[in-house]
XYZ file of C-alpha atoms in Angstrom:
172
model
C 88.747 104.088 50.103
C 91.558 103.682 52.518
C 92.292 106.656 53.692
C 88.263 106.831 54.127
C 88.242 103.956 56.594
C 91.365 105.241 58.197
C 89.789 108.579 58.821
C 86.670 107.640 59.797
C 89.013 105.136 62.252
C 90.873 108.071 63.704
C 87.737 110.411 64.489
C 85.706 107.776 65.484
C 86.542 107.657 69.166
C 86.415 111.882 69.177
C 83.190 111.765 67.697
C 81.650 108.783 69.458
C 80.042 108.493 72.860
C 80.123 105.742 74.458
C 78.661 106.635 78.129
C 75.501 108.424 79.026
C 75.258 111.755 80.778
C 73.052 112.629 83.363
C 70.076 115.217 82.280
C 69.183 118.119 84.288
C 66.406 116.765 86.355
C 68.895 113.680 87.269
C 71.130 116.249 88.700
C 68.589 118.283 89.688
C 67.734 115.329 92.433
C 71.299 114.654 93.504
C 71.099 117.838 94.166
C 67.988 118.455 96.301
C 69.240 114.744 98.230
C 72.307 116.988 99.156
C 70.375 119.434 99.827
C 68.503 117.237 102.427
C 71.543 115.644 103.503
C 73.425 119.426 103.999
C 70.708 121.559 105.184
C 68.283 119.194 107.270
C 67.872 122.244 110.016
C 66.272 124.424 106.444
C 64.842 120.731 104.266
C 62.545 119.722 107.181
C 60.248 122.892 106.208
C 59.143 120.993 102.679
C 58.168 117.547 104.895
C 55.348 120.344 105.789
C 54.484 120.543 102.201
C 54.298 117.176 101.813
C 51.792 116.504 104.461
C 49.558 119.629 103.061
C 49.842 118.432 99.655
C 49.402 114.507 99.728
C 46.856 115.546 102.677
C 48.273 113.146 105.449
C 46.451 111.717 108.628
C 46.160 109.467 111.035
C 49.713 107.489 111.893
C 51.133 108.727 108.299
C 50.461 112.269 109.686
C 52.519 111.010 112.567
C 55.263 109.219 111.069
C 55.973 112.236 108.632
C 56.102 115.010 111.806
C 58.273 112.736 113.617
C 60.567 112.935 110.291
C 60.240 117.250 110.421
C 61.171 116.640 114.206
C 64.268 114.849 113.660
C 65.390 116.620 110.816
C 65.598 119.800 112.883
C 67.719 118.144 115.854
C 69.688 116.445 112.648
C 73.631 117.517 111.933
C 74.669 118.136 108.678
C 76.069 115.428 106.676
C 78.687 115.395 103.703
C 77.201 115.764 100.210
C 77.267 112.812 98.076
C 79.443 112.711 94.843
C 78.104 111.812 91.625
C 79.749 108.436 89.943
C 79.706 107.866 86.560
C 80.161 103.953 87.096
C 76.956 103.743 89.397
C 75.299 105.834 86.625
C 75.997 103.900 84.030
C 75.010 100.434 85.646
C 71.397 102.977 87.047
C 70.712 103.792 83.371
C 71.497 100.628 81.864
C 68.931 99.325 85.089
C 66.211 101.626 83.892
C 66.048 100.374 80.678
C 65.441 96.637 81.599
C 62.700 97.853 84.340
C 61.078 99.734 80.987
C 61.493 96.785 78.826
C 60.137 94.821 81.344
C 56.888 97.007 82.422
C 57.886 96.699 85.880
C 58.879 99.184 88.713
C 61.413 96.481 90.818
C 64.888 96.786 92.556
C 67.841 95.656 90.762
C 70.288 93.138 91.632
C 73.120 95.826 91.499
C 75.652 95.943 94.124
C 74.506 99.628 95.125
C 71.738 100.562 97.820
C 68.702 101.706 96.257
C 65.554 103.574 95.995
C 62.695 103.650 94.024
C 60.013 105.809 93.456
C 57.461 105.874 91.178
C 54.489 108.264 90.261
C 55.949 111.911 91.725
C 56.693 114.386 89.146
C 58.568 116.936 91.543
C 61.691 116.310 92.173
C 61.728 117.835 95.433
C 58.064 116.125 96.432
C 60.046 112.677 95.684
C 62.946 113.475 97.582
C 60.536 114.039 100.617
C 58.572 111.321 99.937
C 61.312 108.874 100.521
C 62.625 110.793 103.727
C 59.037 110.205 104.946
C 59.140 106.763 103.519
C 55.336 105.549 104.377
C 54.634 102.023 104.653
C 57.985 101.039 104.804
C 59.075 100.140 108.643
C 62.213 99.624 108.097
C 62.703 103.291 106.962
C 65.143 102.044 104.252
C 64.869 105.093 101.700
C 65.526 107.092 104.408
C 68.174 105.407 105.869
C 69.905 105.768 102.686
C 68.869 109.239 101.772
C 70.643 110.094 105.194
C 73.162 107.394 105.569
C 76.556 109.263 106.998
C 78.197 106.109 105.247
C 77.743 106.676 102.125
C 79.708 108.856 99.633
C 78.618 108.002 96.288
C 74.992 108.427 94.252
C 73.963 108.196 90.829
C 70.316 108.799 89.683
C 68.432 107.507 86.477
C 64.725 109.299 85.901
C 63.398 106.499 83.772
C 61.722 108.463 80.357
C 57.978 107.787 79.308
C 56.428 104.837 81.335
C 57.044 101.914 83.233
C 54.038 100.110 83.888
C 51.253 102.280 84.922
C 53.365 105.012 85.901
C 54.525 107.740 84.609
C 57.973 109.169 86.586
C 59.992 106.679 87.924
C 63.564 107.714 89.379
C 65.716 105.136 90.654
C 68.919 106.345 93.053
C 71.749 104.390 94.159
C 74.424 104.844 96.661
C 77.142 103.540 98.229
């Protein structure tokens, strides 16, 4: 019985794991947000996509060429490394916002976005560089913020609320 307990004490922590990975679609956004970040003079072709798809007008038609405009004039930023710490507090975030049945920012000492109800991860990506109904511009501001170094995303599985994809990315 002892040496049991003593073996199952020595493999534990081999055999254990403690932290969450990232899945492929979480990667797959950090990636297209460097992407954005990188190649702004090639991204600000899928802002075009957007507008066809979502099939913008009006002053969101505006606000989202004005985006395509600046991203061609843009210089390339540094790509944003992936941090295991901010991942951990994102996913642990995600699961409160699921127990709770409610699509909200955190209290966590990141910036953050939000989005809720795009499937593609590109399409959500370019959704928050257009960032409609939001004056401030905030998701964009930290999609392309030269300041930052640092992102984690969480895509929050099944639902939250009414919908059904929710990703949440922070950054610092």
């Amino acid at each position: 019985m002892i040496r049991i307990l003593l073996l199952v004490v020595i493999l534990l922590p081999f055999g254990a794991k403690s932290a969450h990975e990232p899945t492929e679609r979480e990667l797959e956004m950090i990636e297209e947000i460097n992407f954005a970040r990188t190649k702004p003079h090639v991204y600000y072709k899928f802002i075009n996509d957007y507008i066809i798809e979502k099939r913008l007008n009006g002053d969101d038609y505006r606000v989202a060429k004005a985006l395509e405009s600046e991203m061609k004039r843009m210089r390339p930023l540094k790509a944003l490394a992936f941090s295991s710490e901010m991942y951990q507090n994102t996913y642990k975030y995600g699961d409160e916002m699921q127990e709770k049945g409610v699509v909200e920012h955190s209290d966590l000492p990141y910036a953050e976005n939000i989005s809720a109800g795009i499937s593609s991860v590109r399409m959500t990506v370019v959704g928050l560089l257009i960032d409609l109904g939001i004056p401030s511009r905030g998701h964009r501001k930290n999609l392309l913020n030269p300041g930052f170094s640092k992102v984690a995303c969480r895509e929050v599985p099944g639902k939250v609320g009414n919908f059904k994809y929710v990703f949440i990315q922070t950054f610092r």
